[in-house]
mmCIF file of C-alpha atoms in Angstrom:
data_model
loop_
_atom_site.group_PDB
_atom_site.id
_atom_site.type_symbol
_atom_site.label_atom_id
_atom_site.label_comp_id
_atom_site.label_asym_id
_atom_site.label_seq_id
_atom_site.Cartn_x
_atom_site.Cartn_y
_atom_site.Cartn_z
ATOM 1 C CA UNK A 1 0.000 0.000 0.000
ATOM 2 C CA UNK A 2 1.500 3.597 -1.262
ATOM 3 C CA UNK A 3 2.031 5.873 1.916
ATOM 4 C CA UNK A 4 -0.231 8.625 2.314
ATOM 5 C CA UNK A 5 1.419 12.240 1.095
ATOM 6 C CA UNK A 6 1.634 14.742 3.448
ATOM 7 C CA UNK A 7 2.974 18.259 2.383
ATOM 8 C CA UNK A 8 3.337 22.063 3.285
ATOM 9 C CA UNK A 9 -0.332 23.621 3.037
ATOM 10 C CA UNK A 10 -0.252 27.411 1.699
ATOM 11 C CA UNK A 11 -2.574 29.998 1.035
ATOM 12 C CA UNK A 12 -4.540 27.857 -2.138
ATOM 13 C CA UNK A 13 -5.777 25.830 0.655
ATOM 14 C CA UNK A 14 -7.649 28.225 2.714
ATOM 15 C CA UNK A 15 -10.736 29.286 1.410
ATOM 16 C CA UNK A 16 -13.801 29.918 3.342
ATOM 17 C CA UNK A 17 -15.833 27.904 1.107
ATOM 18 C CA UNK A 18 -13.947 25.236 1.974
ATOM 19 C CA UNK A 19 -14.015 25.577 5.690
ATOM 20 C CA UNK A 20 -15.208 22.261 7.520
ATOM 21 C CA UNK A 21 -16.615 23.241 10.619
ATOM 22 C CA UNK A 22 -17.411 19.712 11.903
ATOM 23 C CA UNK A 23 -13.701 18.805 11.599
ATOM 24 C CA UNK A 24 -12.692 21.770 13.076
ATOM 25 C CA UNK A 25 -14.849 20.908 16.298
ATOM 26 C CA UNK A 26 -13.680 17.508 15.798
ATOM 27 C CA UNK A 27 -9.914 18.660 15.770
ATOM 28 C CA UNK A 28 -10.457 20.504 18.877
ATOM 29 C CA UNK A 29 -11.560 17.423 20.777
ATOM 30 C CA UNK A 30 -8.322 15.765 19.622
ATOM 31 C CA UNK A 31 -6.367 15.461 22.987
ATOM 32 C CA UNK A 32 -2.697 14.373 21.687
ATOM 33 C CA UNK A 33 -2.114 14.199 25.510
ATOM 34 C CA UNK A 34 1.479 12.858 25.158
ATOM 35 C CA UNK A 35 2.828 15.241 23.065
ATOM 36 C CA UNK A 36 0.555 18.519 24.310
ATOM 37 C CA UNK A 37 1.865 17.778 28.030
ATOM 38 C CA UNK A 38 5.158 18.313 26.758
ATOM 39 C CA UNK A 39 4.723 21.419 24.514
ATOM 40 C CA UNK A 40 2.181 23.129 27.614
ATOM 41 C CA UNK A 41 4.968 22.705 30.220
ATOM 42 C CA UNK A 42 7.996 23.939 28.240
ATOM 43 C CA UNK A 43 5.989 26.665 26.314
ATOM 44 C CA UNK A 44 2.388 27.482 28.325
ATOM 45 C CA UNK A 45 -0.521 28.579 25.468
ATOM 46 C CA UNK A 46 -1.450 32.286 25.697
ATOM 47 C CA UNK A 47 -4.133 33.276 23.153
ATOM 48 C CA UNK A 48 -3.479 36.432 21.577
ATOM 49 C CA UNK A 49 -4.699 38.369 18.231
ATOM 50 C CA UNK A 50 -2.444 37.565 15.477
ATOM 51 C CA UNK A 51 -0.476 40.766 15.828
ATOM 52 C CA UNK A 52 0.660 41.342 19.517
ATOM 53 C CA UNK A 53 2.809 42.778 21.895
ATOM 54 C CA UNK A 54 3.603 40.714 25.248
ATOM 55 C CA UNK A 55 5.307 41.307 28.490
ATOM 56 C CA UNK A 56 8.730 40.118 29.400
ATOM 57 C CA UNK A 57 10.350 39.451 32.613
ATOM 58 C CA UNK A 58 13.737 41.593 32.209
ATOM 59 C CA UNK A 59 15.341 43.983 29.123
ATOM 60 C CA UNK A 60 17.868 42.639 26.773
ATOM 61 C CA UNK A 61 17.922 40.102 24.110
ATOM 62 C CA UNK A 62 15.276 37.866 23.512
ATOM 63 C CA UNK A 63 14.739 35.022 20.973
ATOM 64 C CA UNK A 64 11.548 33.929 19.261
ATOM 65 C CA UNK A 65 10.594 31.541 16.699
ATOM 66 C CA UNK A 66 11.212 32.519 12.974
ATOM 67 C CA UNK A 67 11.204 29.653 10.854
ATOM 68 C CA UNK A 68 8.667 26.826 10.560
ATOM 69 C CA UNK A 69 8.469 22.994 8.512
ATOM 70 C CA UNK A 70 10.471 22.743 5.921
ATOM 71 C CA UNK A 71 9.824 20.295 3.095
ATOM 72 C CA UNK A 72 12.027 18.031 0.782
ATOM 73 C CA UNK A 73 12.351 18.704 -3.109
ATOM 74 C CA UNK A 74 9.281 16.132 -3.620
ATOM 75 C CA UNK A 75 7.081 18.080 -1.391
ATOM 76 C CA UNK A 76 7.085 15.825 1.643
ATOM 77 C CA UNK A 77 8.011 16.810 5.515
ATOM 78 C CA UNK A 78 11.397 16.314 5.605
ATOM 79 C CA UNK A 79 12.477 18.003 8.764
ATOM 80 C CA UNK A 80 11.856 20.430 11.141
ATOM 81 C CA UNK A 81 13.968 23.863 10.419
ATOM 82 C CA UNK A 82 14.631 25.318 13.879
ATOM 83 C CA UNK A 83 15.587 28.959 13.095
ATOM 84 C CA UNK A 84 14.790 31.651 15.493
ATOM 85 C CA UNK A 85 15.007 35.319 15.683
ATOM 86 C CA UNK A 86 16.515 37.710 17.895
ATOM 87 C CA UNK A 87 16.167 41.221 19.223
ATOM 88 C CA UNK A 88 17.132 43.379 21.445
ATOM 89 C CA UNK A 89 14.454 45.340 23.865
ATOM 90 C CA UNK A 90 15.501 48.050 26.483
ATOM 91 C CA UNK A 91 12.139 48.070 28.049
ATOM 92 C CA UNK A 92 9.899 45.403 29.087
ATOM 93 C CA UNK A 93 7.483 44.758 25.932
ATOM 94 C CA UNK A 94 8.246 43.237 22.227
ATOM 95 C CA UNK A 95 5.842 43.479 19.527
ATOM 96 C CA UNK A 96 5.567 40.390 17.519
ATOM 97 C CA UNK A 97 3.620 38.489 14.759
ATOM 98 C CA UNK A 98 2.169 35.197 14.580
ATOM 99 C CA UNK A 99 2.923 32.435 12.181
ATOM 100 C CA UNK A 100 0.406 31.026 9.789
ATOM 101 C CA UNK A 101 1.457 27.019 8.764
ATOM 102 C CA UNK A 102 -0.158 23.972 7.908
ATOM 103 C CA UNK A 103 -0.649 20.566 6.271
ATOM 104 C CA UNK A 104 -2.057 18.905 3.815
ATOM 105 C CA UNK A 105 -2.461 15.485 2.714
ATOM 106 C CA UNK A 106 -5.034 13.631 0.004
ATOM 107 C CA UNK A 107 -7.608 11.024 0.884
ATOM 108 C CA UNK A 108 -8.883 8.714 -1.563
ATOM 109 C CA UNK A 109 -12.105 7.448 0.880
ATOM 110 C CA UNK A 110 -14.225 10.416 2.004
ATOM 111 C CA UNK A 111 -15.919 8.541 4.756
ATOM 112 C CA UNK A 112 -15.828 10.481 8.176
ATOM 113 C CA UNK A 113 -13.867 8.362 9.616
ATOM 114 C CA UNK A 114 -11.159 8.291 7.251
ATOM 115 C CA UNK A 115 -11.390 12.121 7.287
ATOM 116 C CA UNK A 116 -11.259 12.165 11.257
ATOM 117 C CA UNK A 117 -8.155 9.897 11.023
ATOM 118 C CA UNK A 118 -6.544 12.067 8.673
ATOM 119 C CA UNK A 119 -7.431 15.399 11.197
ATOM 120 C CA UNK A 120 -6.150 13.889 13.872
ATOM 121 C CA UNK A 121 -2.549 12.439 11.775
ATOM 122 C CA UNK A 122 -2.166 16.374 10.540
ATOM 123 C CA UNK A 123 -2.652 17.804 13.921
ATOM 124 C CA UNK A 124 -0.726 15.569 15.849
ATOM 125 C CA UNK A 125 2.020 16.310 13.348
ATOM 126 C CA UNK A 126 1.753 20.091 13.922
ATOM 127 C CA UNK A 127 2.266 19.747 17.579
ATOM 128 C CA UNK A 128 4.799 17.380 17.760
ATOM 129 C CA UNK A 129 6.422 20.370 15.057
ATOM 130 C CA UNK A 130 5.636 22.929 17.819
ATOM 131 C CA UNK A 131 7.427 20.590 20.474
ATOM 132 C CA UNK A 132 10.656 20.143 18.140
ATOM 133 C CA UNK A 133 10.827 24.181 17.910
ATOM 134 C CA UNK A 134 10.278 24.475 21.858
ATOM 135 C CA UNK A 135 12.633 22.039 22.551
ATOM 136 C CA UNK A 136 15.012 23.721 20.532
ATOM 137 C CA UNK A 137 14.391 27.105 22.109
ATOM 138 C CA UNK A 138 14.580 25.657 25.899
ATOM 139 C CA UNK A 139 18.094 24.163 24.705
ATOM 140 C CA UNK A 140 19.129 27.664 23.493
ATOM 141 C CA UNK A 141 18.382 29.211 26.339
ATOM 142 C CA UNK A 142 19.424 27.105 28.746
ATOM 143 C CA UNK A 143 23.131 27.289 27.083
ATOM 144 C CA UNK A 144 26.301 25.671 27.867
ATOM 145 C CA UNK A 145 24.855 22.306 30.297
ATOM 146 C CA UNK A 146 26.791 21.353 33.020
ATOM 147 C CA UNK A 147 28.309 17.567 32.542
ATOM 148 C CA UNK A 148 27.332 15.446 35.656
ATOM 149 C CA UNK A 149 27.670 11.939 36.165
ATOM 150 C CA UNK A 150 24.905 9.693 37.871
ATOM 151 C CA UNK A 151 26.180 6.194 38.793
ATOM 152 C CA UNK A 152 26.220 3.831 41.866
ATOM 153 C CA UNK A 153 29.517 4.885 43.500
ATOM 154 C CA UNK A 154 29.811 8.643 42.438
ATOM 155 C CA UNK A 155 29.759 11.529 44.850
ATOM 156 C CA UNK A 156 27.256 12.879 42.671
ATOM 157 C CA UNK A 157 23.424 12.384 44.225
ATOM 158 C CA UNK A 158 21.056 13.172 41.589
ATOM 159 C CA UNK A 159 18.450 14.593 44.450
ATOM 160 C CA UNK A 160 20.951 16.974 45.265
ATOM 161 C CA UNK A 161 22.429 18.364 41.697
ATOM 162 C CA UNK A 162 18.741 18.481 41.408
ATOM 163 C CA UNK A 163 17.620 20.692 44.000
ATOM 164 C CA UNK A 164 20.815 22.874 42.999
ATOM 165 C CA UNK A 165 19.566 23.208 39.331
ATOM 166 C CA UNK A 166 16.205 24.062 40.600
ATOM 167 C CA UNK A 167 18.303 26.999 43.100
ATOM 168 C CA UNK A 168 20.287 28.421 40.258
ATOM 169 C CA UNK A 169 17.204 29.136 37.990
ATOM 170 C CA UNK A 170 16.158 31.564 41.100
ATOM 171 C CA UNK A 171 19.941 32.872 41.490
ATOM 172 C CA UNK A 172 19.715 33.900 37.551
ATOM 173 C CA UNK A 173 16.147 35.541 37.004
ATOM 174 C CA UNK A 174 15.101 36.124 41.149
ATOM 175 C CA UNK A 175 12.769 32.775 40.756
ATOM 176 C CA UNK A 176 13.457 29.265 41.701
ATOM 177 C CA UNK A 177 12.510 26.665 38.454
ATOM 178 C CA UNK A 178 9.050 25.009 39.575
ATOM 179 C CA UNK A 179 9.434 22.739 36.543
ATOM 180 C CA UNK A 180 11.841 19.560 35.658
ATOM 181 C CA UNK A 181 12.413 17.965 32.285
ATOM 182 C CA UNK A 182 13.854 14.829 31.583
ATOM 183 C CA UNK A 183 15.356 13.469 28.865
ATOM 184 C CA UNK A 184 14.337 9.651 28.841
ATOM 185 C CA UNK A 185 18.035 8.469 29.365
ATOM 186 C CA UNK A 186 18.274 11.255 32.245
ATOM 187 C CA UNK A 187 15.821 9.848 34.467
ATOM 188 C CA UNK A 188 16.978 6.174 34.166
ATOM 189 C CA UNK A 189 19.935 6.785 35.060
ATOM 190 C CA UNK A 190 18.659 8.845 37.693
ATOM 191 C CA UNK A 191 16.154 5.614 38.886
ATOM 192 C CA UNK A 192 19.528 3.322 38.738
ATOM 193 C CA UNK A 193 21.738 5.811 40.691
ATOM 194 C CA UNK A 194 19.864 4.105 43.654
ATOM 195 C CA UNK A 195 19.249 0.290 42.676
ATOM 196 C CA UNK A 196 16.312 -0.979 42.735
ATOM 197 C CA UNK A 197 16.077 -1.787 46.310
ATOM 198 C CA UNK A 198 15.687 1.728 46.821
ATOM 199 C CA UNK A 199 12.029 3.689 47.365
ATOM 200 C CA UNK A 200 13.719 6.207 44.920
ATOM 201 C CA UNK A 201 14.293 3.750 41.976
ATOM 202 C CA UNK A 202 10.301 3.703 41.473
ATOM 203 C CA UNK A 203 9.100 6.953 42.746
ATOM 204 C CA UNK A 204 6.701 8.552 40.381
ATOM 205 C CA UNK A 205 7.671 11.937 38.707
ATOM 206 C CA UNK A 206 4.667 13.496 40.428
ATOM 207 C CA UNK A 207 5.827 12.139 43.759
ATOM 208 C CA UNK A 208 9.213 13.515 43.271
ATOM 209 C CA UNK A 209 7.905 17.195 42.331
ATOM 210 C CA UNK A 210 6.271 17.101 46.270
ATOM 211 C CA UNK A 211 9.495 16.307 47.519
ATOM 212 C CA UNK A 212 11.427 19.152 45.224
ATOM 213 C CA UNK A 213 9.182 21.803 45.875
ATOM 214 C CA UNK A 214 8.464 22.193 41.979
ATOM 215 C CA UNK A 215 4.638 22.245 40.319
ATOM 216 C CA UNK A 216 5.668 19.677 37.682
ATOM 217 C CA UNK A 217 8.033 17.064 36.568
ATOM 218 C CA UNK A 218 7.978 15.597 33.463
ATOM 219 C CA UNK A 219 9.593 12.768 31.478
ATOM 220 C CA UNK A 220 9.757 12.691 27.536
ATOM 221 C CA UNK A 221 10.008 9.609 25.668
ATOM 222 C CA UNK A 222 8.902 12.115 22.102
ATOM 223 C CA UNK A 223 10.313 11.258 19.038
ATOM 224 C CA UNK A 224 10.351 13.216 15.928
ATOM 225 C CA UNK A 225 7.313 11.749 13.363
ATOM 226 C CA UNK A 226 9.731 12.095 10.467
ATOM 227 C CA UNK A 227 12.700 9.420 9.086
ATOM 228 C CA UNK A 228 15.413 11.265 7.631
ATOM 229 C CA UNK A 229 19.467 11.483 7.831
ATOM 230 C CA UNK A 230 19.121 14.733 9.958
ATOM 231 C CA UNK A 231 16.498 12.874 13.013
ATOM 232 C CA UNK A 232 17.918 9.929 13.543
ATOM 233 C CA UNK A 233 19.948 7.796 16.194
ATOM 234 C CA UNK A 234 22.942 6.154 15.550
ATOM 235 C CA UNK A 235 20.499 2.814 15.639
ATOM 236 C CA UNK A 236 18.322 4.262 12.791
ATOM 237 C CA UNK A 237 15.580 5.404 15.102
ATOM 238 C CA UNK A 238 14.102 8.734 14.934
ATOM 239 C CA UNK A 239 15.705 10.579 17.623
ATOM 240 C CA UNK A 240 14.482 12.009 20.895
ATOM 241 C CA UNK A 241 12.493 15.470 20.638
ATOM 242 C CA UNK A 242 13.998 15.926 24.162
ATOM 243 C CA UNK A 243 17.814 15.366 24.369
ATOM 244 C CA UNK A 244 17.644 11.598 26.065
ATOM 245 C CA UNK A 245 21.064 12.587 28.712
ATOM 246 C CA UNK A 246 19.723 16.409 29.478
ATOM 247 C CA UNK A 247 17.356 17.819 32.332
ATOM 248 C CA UNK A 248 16.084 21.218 32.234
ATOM 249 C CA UNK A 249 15.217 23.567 35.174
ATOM 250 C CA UNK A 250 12.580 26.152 34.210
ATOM 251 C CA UNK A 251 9.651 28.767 35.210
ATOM 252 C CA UNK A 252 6.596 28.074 33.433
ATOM 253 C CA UNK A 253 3.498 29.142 34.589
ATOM 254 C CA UNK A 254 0.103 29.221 32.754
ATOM 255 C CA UNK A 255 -1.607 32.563 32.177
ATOM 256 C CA UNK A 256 -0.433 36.347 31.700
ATOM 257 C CA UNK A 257 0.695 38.453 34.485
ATOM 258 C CA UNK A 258 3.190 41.112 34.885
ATOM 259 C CA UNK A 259 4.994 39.012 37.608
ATOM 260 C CA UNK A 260 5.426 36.097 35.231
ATOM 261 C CA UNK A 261 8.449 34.539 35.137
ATOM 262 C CA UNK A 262 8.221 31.969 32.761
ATOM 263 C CA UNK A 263 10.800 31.495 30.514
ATOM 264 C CA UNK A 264 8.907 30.828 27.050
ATOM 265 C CA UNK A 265 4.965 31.275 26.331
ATOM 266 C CA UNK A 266 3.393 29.797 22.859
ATOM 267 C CA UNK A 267 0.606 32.469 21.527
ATOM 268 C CA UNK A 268 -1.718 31.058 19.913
ATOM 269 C CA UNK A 269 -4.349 32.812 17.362
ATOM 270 C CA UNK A 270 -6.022 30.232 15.668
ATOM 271 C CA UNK A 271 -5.372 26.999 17.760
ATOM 272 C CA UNK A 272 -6.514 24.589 14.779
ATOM 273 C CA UNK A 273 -8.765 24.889 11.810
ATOM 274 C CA UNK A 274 -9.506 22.527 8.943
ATOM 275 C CA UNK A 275 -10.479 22.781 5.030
ATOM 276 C CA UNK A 276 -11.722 20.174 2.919
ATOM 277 C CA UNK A 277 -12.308 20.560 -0.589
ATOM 278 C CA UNK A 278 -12.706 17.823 -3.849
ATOM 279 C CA UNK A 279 -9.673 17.054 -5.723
ATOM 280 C CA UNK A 280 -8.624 14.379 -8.489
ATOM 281 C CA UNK A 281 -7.965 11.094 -7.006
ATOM 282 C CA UNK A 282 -9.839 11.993 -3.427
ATOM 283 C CA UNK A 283 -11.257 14.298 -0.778
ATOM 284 C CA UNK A 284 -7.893 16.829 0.202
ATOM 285 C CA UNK A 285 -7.946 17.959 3.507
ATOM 286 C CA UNK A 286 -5.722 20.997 5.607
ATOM 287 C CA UNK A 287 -5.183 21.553 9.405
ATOM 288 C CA UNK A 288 -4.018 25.099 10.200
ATOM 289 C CA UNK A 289 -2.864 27.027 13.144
ATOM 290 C CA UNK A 290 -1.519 29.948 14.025
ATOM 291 C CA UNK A 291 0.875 30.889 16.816
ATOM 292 C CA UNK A 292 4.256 31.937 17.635
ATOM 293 C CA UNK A 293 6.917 30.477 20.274
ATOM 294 C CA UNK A 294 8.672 33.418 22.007
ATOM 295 C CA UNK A 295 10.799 33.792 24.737
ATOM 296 C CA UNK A 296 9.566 36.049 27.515
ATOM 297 C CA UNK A 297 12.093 35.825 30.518
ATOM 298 C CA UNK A 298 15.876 35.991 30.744
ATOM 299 C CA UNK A 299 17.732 33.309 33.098
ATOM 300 C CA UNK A 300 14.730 31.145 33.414
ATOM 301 C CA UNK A 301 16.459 27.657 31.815
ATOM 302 C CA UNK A 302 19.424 25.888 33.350
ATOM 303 C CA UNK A 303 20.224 22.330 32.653
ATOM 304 C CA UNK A 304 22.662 19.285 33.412
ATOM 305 C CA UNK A 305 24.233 16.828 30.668
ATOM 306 C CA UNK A 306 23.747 13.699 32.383
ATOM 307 C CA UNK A 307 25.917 10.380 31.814
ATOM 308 C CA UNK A 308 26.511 7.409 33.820
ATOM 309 C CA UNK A 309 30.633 6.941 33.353
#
């Protein structure tokens, strides 16, 4: 069986004749849970009007998201271009303008469910593209990682670096990190630091966050959707969204306020809407959205490169 297309949707796509409101309710419904935890603690959804100014926590030079999915020379995703802006702000707000992108693939059954399926493959493919970009942003801010080594024997106590992470967010920006990323690898090794005979070789992230003092802590097992040279392991798997040996300190909080620390906020205009429309050889079908992933605070990321030798 042929794999279904996908490709870069443009402005021949959007029409408002072609606007399908059921799959547009039906695409809000669409959970993605996995991936959307992810995205909503590194980069918290603000809805905003397209063009917008917002808030940030200090003056000097902020980065936000420039450059969206790129696609190979036969029109398929290839890869996710990472490219980012900067500028430079003496006072305290940053004008800005959202990004308009979408996808588009070509179904040959027009039954809803087929349709629904295709929604859902499209969206899920957006956000796991949103996720790629804020994982790249939370690594450029948090720059150079400590190296720290987590293994039965070493001086090192993962509990400990921890808690010191978490302190020198607040010695940077005035606010202690009250979230935790971990890279898959990073929290393994952090489970096997202690054997398994220990309470803390099964304690659940959530448990661990009580004991920290942070809001959140979560652990990413992502992988980028798409199979080229440029996202994969050395075993030929596509690679870890989150860097599988990194943790990442952070503020993120939900909401605007003036006294928001948070170190990266994804506006949001048009969360997701779809277009269907009659083509040769089937029923072709778009998922839009647009938003923008900014940075809004300075000294709000730190992290630790993690190995276990």
């Amino acid at each position: 069986m042929e794999e279904q297309k996908i490709i870069l949707a443009n402005g021949s796509n959007i029409n408002e004749k072609w606007f399908s409101e059921p799959l547009t309710e039906f695409a809000a419904g669409i959970p993605c849970d996995n991936v959307k935890k992810a995205l909503d603690a590194i980069a918290p959804e603000v809805r905003a009007p397209r063009r917008f100014e917002f808030f940030v926590s200090n003056s000097g030079s902020f980065v936000y998201d420039n450059e969206e999915i790129r696609e190979g020379e036969d029109g398929t995703i290839k890869t996710i271009h990472n490219g980012f802006m900067r500028v430079e702000t003496s006072g305290n707000v940053i004008l800005a303008k959202m990004n308009t992108y979408g996808l588009t693939t070509v179904i040959e059954d027009d039954d809803m469910f087929f349709q629904e399926q295709a929604v859902e493959d499209l969206k899920l493919r957006l956000l796991t593209a949103d996720l790629m970009r804020a994982a790249k942003l939370l690594d450029v801010l948090s720059g150079d990682a400590e190296e720290i080594v987590w293994a039965r024997g070493n001086k090192n106590d993962p509990i400990k670096d921890i808690k010191a992470l978490i302190s020198s967010v607040g010695n940077s920006n005035g606010m202690n990190a009250n979230k935790l990323l971990y890279g898959f690898g990073a929290w393994n090794m952090s489970c096997e630091y202690f054997g398994s005979d220990s309470p803390n070789y099964t304690l659940a992230p959530r448990d661990l966050a009580f004991s920290l003092g942070v809001d959140d802590i979560i652990v990413s097992n992502n992988r980028a959707f798409v199979n080229n040279d440029e996202l994969l392991e050395e075993d030929g798997a596509p690679e870890y969204i989150i860097p599988k040996n990194k943790v990442y300190a952070f503020c993120s909080n939900g909401g605007v306020s003036r006294r928001d620390y948070s170190a990266i906020k994804r506006f949001v205009a048009h969360p997701f809407e779809v277009f269907s429309r009659e083509k040769p050889g089937g029923l072709e079908i778009s998922v839009y959205t647009t938003a923008l992933i900014a940075q809004t605070g300075i000294g709000g990321v730190k992290a630790y490169k993690v190995s276990n030798s």
